[in-house]
Coordinates of C-alpha atoms and ligand atoms in Angstrom, one line a residue:
X1 CA 69.0 60.4 111.2
X2 CA 67.7 57.0 112.1
X3 CA 64.2 56.6 111.1
X4 CA 62.6 57.3 107.7
X5 CA 58.8 57.1 107.7
X6 CA 56.4 56.9 104.8
X7 CA 52.8 57.8 105.7
X8 CA 50.0 57.1 103.3
X9 CA 48.2 60.4 104.1
X10 CA 48.9 63.9 105.4
X11 CA 47.2 63.9 108.8
X12 CA 48.5 60.4 109.5
X13 CA 52.0 61.8 108.9
X14 CA 51.5 64.6 111.4
X15 CA 50.1 62.1 113.9
X16 CA 53.2 59.9 113.5
X17 CA 55.6 62.9 113.6
X18 CA 54.0 64.1 116.9
X19 CA 54.3 60.6 118.4
X20 CA 58.0 60.4 117.5
X21 CA 58.6 64.0 118.9
X22 CA 56.8 63.2 122.1
X23 CA 58.9 60.1 122.6
X24 CA 62.2 61.9 122.0
X25 CA 63.0 62.0 118.3
X26 CA 63.7 65.3 116.7
X27 CA 61.3 65.0 113.7
X28 CA 60.8 66.7 110.4
X29 CA 57.8 66.2 108.2
X30 CA 57.9 66.5 104.4
X31 CA 54.9 66.9 102.2
X32 CA 55.9 64.7 99.3
X33 CA 59.5 63.7 98.6
X34 CA 62.1 65.4 100.9
X35 CA 64.8 67.3 98.9
X36 CA 68.1 65.5 98.8
X37 CA 69.8 68.5 100.3
X38 CA 67.6 68.5 103.4
X39 CA 69.7 69.4 106.4
X40 CA 69.3 66.4 108.7
X41 CA 72.3 67.2 111.0
X42 CA 69.9 67.8 114.0
X43 CA 67.2 65.4 112.9
X44 CA 66.5 61.9 114.1
X45 CA 63.4 61.1 112.0
X46 CA 61.9 62.3 108.7
X47 CA 58.2 61.6 108.0
X48 CA 57.2 61.8 104.3
X49 CA 53.5 62.5 103.8
X50 CA 52.1 60.9 100.7
X51 CA 48.5 60.7 99.5
X52 CA 48.7 57.1 98.5
X53 CA 46.0 55.4 100.7
X54 CA 43.4 54.9 97.9
X55 CA 45.4 55.3 94.7
X56 CA 46.0 52.2 92.5
X57 CA 48.4 49.8 94.2
X58 CA 51.1 50.1 91.6
X59 CA 51.2 53.9 92.0
X60 CA 51.3 53.5 95.8
X61 CA 54.2 51.1 95.5
X62 CA 56.2 53.4 93.2
X63 CA 55.6 56.5 95.3
X64 CA 56.4 54.7 98.5
X65 CA 59.6 53.3 97.0
X66 CA 60.6 56.7 95.7
X67 CA 60.1 58.1 99.2
X68 CA 62.0 55.2 100.8
X69 CA 64.9 55.7 98.5
X70 CA 65.0 59.4 99.2
X71 CA 64.9 58.6 103.0
X72 CA 67.8 56.2 102.6
X73 CA 69.8 58.8 100.7
X74 CA 69.3 61.1 103.7
X75 CA 70.7 58.4 105.9
X76 CA 67.7 56.5 107.3
X77 CA 68.8 53.3 108.9
X78 CA 65.3 52.0 109.5
X79 CA 62.0 52.4 107.6
X80 CA 58.5 52.8 109.0
X81 CA 55.4 52.4 106.7
X82 CA 52.5 54.3 108.4
X83 CA 48.9 53.6 107.6
X84 CA 45.6 54.2 109.4
X85 CA 44.9 52.6 112.8
X86 CA 41.8 51.1 111.2
X87 CA 43.9 49.4 108.6
X88 CA 42.2 51.3 105.8
X89 CA 42.7 49.3 102.6
X90 CA 40.9 47.1 100.1
X91 CA 41.7 43.6 98.9
X92 CA 43.6 45.3 96.0
X93 CA 45.9 47.0 98.5
X94 CA 47.7 49.2 99.3
X95 CA 49.1 47.9 102.6
X96 CA 50.3 44.5 101.4
X97 CA 51.8 45.6 98.1
X98 CA 53.7 48.6 99.7
X99 CA 54.9 46.5 102.6
X100 CA 56.2 43.8 100.2
X101 CA 58.0 46.3 98.0
X102 CA 59.6 48.0 101.0
X103 CA 60.7 44.6 102.4
X104 CA 62.4 43.8 99.0
X105 CA 64.1 47.2 99.1
X106 CA 65.4 46.6 102.6
X107 CA 66.7 43.2 101.8
X108 CA 63.9 40.8 102.7
X109 CA 63.4 39.5 106.1
X110 CA 60.3 39.8 108.2
X111 CA 58.1 42.7 109.4
X112 CA 55.2 43.4 111.6
X113 CA 51.8 44.9 110.8
X114 CA 50.4 46.6 113.9
X115 CA 47.8 49.3 113.6
X116 CA 47.0 49.1 117.3
X117 CA 46.7 52.3 119.4
X118 CA 44.9 51.4 122.6
X119 CA 44.8 55.0 123.9
X120 CA 42.9 55.9 120.8
X121 CA 40.6 52.9 121.1
X122 CA 42.3 50.7 118.6
X123 CA 43.2 47.3 120.0
X124 CA 44.2 44.0 118.5
X125 CA 43.4 40.6 120.1
X126 CA 44.0 37.2 118.5
X127 CA 44.6 39.2 115.3
X128 CA 41.2 40.9 115.4
X129 CA 41.1 44.7 115.3
X130 CA 38.6 46.4 117.6
X131 CA 37.6 50.1 117.3
X132 CA 36.4 51.4 120.7
X133 CA 35.6 47.9 121.7
X134 CA 33.7 47.0 118.6
X135 CA 35.0 44.7 115.9
X136 CA 36.3 46.6 112.9
X137 CA 33.6 45.2 110.6
X138 CA 30.9 46.4 113.0
X139 CA 32.5 49.9 113.5
X140 CA 31.6 52.9 111.4
X141 CA 34.5 51.8 109.1
X142 CA 32.1 49.2 107.6
X143 CA 30.5 52.2 105.7
X144 CA 33.7 54.1 104.7
X145 CA 33.1 55.5 101.2
X146 CA 36.6 54.5 99.9
X147 CA 37.9 51.6 102.1
X148 CA 34.9 49.9 103.7
X149 CA 36.3 47.3 106.2
X150 CA 34.2 44.1 106.3
X151 CA 36.6 41.8 108.1
X152 CA 38.1 42.4 111.5
X153 CA 40.6 39.6 111.2
X154 CA 43.8 41.4 110.1
X155 CA 45.6 38.2 109.1
X156 CA 42.9 37.5 106.5
X157 CA 42.7 41.1 105.4
X158 CA 46.5 41.3 104.9
X159 CA 46.7 37.8 103.4
X160 CA 44.3 38.9 100.6
X161 CA 46.8 41.7 99.8
X162 CA 50.1 39.7 99.7
X163 CA 51.4 36.4 98.4
X164 CA 53.8 36.2 101.4
X165 CA 52.7 34.4 104.5
X166 CA 51.0 36.3 107.3
X167 CA 51.3 35.1 110.9
X168 CA 50.2 36.2 114.3
X169 CA 52.2 37.1 117.4
X170 CA 49.5 36.7 120.0
X171 CA 48.7 38.4 123.2
X172 CA 50.3 35.7 125.4
X173 CA 53.6 36.2 123.6
X174 CA 53.5 40.0 123.9
X175 CA 52.7 39.7 127.6
X176 CA 55.9 37.7 128.1
X177 CA 58.0 40.6 126.8
X178 CA 60.3 41.8 124.1
X179 CA 62.5 38.7 124.0
X180 CA 59.5 36.4 123.5
X181 CA 58.3 38.7 120.7
X182 CA 61.7 38.7 119.0
X183 CA 61.8 34.9 119.2
X184 CA 58.3 34.7 117.7
X185 CA 59.5 36.8 114.7
X186 CA 61.5 33.7 113.7
X187 CA 58.3 31.7 113.5
X188 CA 58.2 31.3 109.8
X189 CA 55.9 33.9 108.4
X190 CA 57.0 37.2 106.7
X191 CA 54.3 39.6 107.9
X192 CA 53.2 39.3 111.6
X193 CA 50.1 40.9 112.9
X194 CA 50.9 41.7 116.6
X195 CA 48.3 41.8 119.4
X196 CA 48.2 44.9 121.6
X197 CA 45.5 45.9 124.0
X198 CA 47.4 48.4 126.2
X199 CA 50.0 51.0 125.5
X200 CA 52.5 48.9 127.5
X201 CA 52.3 46.3 124.8
X202 CA 53.3 48.9 122.2
X203 CA 56.5 49.6 124.2
X204 CA 57.2 45.8 124.3
X205 CA 56.7 45.6 120.5
X206 CA 59.0 48.7 120.0
X207 CA 61.7 47.1 122.0
X208 CA 61.3 43.8 120.2
X209 CA 61.3 45.2 116.6
X210 CA 63.9 48.0 116.8
X211 CA 66.3 45.8 114.9
X212 CA 64.0 45.3 112.0
X213 CA 64.9 47.3 108.8
X214 CA 61.1 47.8 108.2
X215 CA 58.1 48.2 110.5
X216 CA 54.6 48.8 109.4
X217 CA 51.7 50.0 111.5
X218 CA 49.8 53.0 112.9
X219 CA 51.3 55.8 114.9
X220 CA 50.8 53.9 118.1
X221 CA 53.4 51.2 117.4
X222 CA 56.0 54.0 117.0
X223 CA 55.6 54.8 120.7
X224 CA 58.2 52.3 121.8
X225 CA 60.7 52.9 119.1
X226 CA 62.7 55.9 120.2
X227 CA 63.6 54.4 123.6
X228 CA 64.4 51.1 121.9
X229 CA 66.7 52.9 119.4
X230 CA 68.5 54.6 122.3
X231 CA 68.8 51.3 124.2
X232 CA 70.2 49.6 121.1
X233 CA 72.8 52.3 120.8
X234 CA 71.4 53.7 117.5
X235 CA 70.7 57.1 119.2
X236 CA 72.9 58.9 121.7
X237 CA 70.0 60.4 123.6
X238 CA 66.3 61.2 123.6
X239 CA 65.3 64.8 123.2
X240 CA 62.5 65.9 125.4
X241 CA 59.5 67.3 123.4
X242 CA 59.8 71.1 123.0
X243 CA 57.6 73.2 125.3
X244 CA 57.8 76.1 123.0
X245 CA 58.7 76.9 119.4
X246 CA 61.2 79.7 118.7
X247 CA 59.4 81.6 116.0
X248 CA 60.9 84.7 114.4
X249 CA 59.3 88.0 115.5
X250 CA 56.5 89.1 113.2
X251 CA 52.8 89.4 112.8
X252 CA 50.2 86.7 113.4
X253 CA 47.1 85.6 111.5
X254 CA 44.4 82.9 111.6
X255 CA 42.8 81.6 108.4
X256 CA 39.8 79.3 108.9
X257 CA 38.3 77.4 106.0
X258 CA 36.8 74.6 108.1
X259 CA 33.1 74.4 108.7
X260 CA 33.5 71.6 111.3
X261 CA 31.8 72.0 114.7
X262 CA 35.1 72.5 116.6
X263 CA 36.3 75.2 114.3
X264 CA 33.0 77.0 114.4
X265 CA 33.2 77.1 118.2
X266 CA 36.8 78.3 118.0
X267 CA 35.8 81.1 115.6
X268 CA 33.0 82.2 118.0
X269 CA 35.4 82.2 120.9
X270 CA 37.9 84.3 119.0
X271 CA 35.2 86.8 118.0
X272 CA 33.9 86.9 121.6
X273 CA 37.4 87.6 122.8
X274 CA 37.6 90.6 120.6
X275 CA 40.0 89.5 117.8
X276 CA 39.6 91.5 114.6
X277 CA 37.7 89.3 112.1
X278 CA 36.6 89.2 108.5
X279 CA 34.1 86.8 107.2
X280 CA 34.6 85.3 103.7
X281 CA 31.4 84.5 101.8
X282 CA 31.7 82.0 99.0
X283 CA 28.8 83.6 97.1
X284 CA 30.6 87.0 97.1
X285 CA 33.8 85.3 95.9
X286 CA 31.8 83.7 93.1
X287 CA 30.3 87.0 92.1
X288 CA 33.6 88.8 92.2
X289 CA 32.7 91.2 95.0
X290 CA 35.1 89.7 97.4
X291 CA 38.7 89.0 96.3
X292 CA 42.1 88.2 97.8
X293 CA 43.0 91.8 97.1
X294 CA 40.1 93.0 99.3
X295 CA 41.1 90.7 102.1
X296 CA 44.7 91.9 101.9
X297 CA 43.5 95.5 102.0
X298 CA 41.5 94.7 105.2
X299 CA 44.5 93.0 106.7
X300 CA 46.7 96.1 106.0
X301 CA 44.3 98.1 108.2
X302 CA 44.4 95.8 111.2
X303 CA 46.5 96.5 114.3
X304 CA 50.0 95.0 114.0
X305 CA 50.2 93.8 117.6
X306 CA 47.5 91.1 117.7
X307 CA 46.3 88.3 115.6
X308 CA 43.2 88.6 113.4
X309 CA 40.9 86.0 112.0
X310 CA 39.8 85.5 108.4
X311 CA 37.2 82.8 108.2
X312 CA 34.6 81.2 105.9
X313 CA 33.4 78.8 108.6
X314 CA 29.6 78.6 108.5
X315 CA 26.9 76.3 109.8
X316 CA 25.8 73.2 107.9
X317 CA 22.5 74.7 106.6
X318 CA 24.4 77.7 105.1
X319 CA 27.1 75.5 103.7
X320 CA 24.4 73.3 102.0
X321 CA 22.7 76.3 100.5
X322 CA 26.0 77.6 99.1
X323 CA 26.8 74.1 97.7
X324 CA 23.4 74.0 96.0
X325 CA 24.1 77.3 94.3
X326 CA 27.8 76.7 93.4
X327 CA 28.2 73.0 93.5
X328 CA 30.1 71.3 96.3
X329 CA 33.5 71.1 94.6
X330 CA 33.3 74.7 93.3
X331 CA 32.3 76.1 96.7
X332 CA 35.3 74.4 98.3
X333 CA 37.8 75.3 95.6
X334 CA 37.0 79.1 95.5
X335 CA 37.4 79.4 99.3
X336 CA 40.6 77.4 99.3
X337 CA 42.0 79.3 96.4
X338 CA 41.2 82.7 98.0
X339 CA 42.7 81.7 101.4
X340 CA 45.8 80.3 99.6
X341 CA 46.3 83.6 97.7
X342 CA 46.0 85.5 101.0
X343 CA 48.5 83.2 102.7
X344 CA 51.0 83.5 99.9
X345 CA 51.0 87.3 100.4
X346 CA 51.6 87.1 104.1
X347 CA 55.4 86.4 104.4
X348 CA 56.3 89.5 102.4
X349 CA 54.2 91.6 104.8
X350 CA 56.1 90.5 107.9
X351 CA 53.9 87.6 109.0
X352 CA 55.8 84.8 110.7
X353 CA 53.0 83.1 112.7
X354 CA 50.0 81.5 111.1
X355 CA 47.2 79.2 112.2
X356 CA 45.2 77.4 109.5
X357 CA 41.9 75.6 110.3
X358 CA 40.8 72.8 108.0
X359 CA 42.5 69.8 106.4
X360 CA 41.9 70.8 102.8
X361 CA 42.4 74.4 103.6
X362 CA 45.8 73.6 105.2
X363 CA 46.8 71.7 102.0
X364 CA 45.9 74.7 99.9
X365 CA 47.9 77.1 102.2
X366 CA 50.9 74.7 102.3
X367 CA 50.9 74.6 98.5
X368 CA 50.5 78.4 98.2
X369 CA 53.4 79.0 100.6
X370 CA 55.4 76.2 98.9
X371 CA 56.2 75.0 102.4
X372 CA 57.4 71.5 101.9
X373 CA 59.3 70.7 105.0
X374 CA 58.0 71.3 108.6
X375 CA 60.0 70.8 111.8
X376 CA 57.6 69.5 114.5
X377 CA 57.4 71.7 117.6
X378 CA 55.2 71.6 120.7
X379 CA 51.7 70.1 120.7
X380 CA 49.0 72.8 121.2
X381 CA 46.1 70.4 121.7
X382 CA 46.0 66.7 121.0
X383 CA 47.0 66.1 117.4
X384 CA 48.0 69.6 116.5
X385 CA 51.6 70.8 116.9
X386 CA 53.2 74.1 116.1
X387 CA 55.6 73.5 113.2
X388 CA 58.3 75.6 111.7
X389 CA 58.4 76.0 108.0
X390 CA 60.6 77.7 105.5
X391 CA 58.2 78.9 102.9
X392 CA 60.0 79.0 99.5
X393 CA 57.8 81.9 98.3
X394 CA 59.8 84.1 100.7
X395 CA 63.2 82.6 101.1
X396 CA 65.0 83.7 104.3
X397 CA 62.3 84.0 106.9
X398 CA 61.0 81.0 108.7
X399 CA 57.3 80.7 109.6
X400 CA 55.5 79.1 112.5
X401 CA 52.5 77.2 111.2
X402 CA 49.8 75.4 113.1
X403 CA 47.7 73.3 110.7
X404 CA 44.6 72.2 112.4
X405 CA 42.3 69.4 111.2
X406 CA 38.8 70.9 111.3
X407 CA 37.5 69.0 114.3
X408 CA 40.6 69.2 116.4
X409 CA 41.4 71.5 119.3
X410 CA 39.7 73.1 122.3
X411 CA 37.3 76.1 122.0
X412 CA 40.1 78.5 123.0
X413 CA 42.6 77.1 120.5
X414 CA 42.9 80.3 118.4
X415 CA 43.5 82.3 121.6
X416 CA 45.9 80.1 123.5
X417 CA 48.0 78.6 120.7
X418 CA 50.3 81.7 120.6
X419 CA 51.4 81.1 124.2
X420 CA 53.5 78.2 122.9
X421 CA 55.6 80.4 120.7
X422 CA 58.7 82.0 122.1
Ligands
LIG503 P1 37.8 70.2 107.8 O1 39.2 69.8 108.2 O2 36.9 70.7 108.8 O3 37.1 69.1 107.0 P2 38.6 71.3 105.3 O4 39.4 72.5 105.0 O5 39.2 70.0 105.0 O6 38.0 71.4 106.7 O7 37.3 71.3 104.4 C1 36.3 72.4 104.4 C2 35.9 72.6 102.9 O8 34.8 73.5 102.9 C3 37.0 73.4 102.1 O9 37.0 72.9 100.8 C4 36.5 74.8 102.2 O10 37.0 75.5 101.1 C5 35.0 74.6 102.1 N1 34.3 75.8 102.7 C6 34.8 76.6 103.6 N2 33.8 77.5 103.9 C7 32.7 77.2 103.2 C8 31.4 77.8 103.1 N3 31.1 78.8 103.9 N4 30.5 77.2 102.3 C9 30.9 76.1 101.6 N5 32.1 75.5 101.6 C10 33.0 76.1 102.4

């Protein structure tokens, strides 16, 4: 194992794990701290997903340090601190404080701060971050409820979060190549914002920083690292991203708790294609007329040889009405709770393949299955891989899980995803 990554949220962790897998590292993702006995014999990178983006800085620091130490115990030779490509943070942190603490842990030195991901519309020029061509402070991020970004100058933003000096490695240097960037790292600052306006720049930055004990940035800057590690002799070879995931034989199910537009389209497409389906109604759950037991009884009656769909997805008006009756939080919790209970019962009934739609819903299902560690498999649609989990609720059998953020995936996602399983 070479690279230990600490991500400040769950979907960011998956994003990074996918990037590393695509670029040739065999990657495992852990929700929370990885166990010390995690088998990393065939693993090049471990990504730890924290939920530390907006918690108090001192808590983010202590959680990140605990993750970093766990990764070092597993053998990590390099650390990567992953945050959002829009540099989501406030003047109180947490990017600066966490980066400083990780620098201390890895023995000082310098690091980079590079959230650029040109392919996803995040570019940095002269230290200014642009989102789809618009300065960060004019982008929708200016109105973010938790981390409103009012300054596009990342040197200023980061300098408000750290006592250490923040410098810039500008576009002209990056254009000159990896050796020029490496020289610039000796320029006197501790944290360097690095310009990048095309993916090729990220590969230059990867090659220039592969020797650093700590790198901080978005998933984009990880693009150049795997090849750079191989070129530096840290890694014997790159492993091509898997085309398929070998999942144990067993039944397949889809649980959808997302009401996002993409998921609603996928639900309609699955129903139109003739998949057996059961709708969950939050009001019926609240009144006790629909329970996990009822859902499991319905599942027991379904054909064994094709997937079925259990969904609560509804359109915005219906969701608003339900939220007015039950309260927003309560409406969410009872659906997540029911889908979690259903998921927890599936392994014992021979299910080995599960698609879950919705970020919060996925979190609830992961918790119910107690599936802490996921091996990253093939990408089904941008941002959504199949993963292999070993749910601790049913020791022994592995389970293929596709955890889909609500708005991800093509309309036929629920139909085609299975083709990627062997
Ligand atoms: P997404 O990734 O699309 O945001 P999430 O799972 O994160 O999906 O969030 C959807 C939230 O909506 C969950 O808390 C879920 O329990 C809740 N929910 C699901 N169906 C309904 C519904 N019909 N009415 C109200 N809330 C719902």
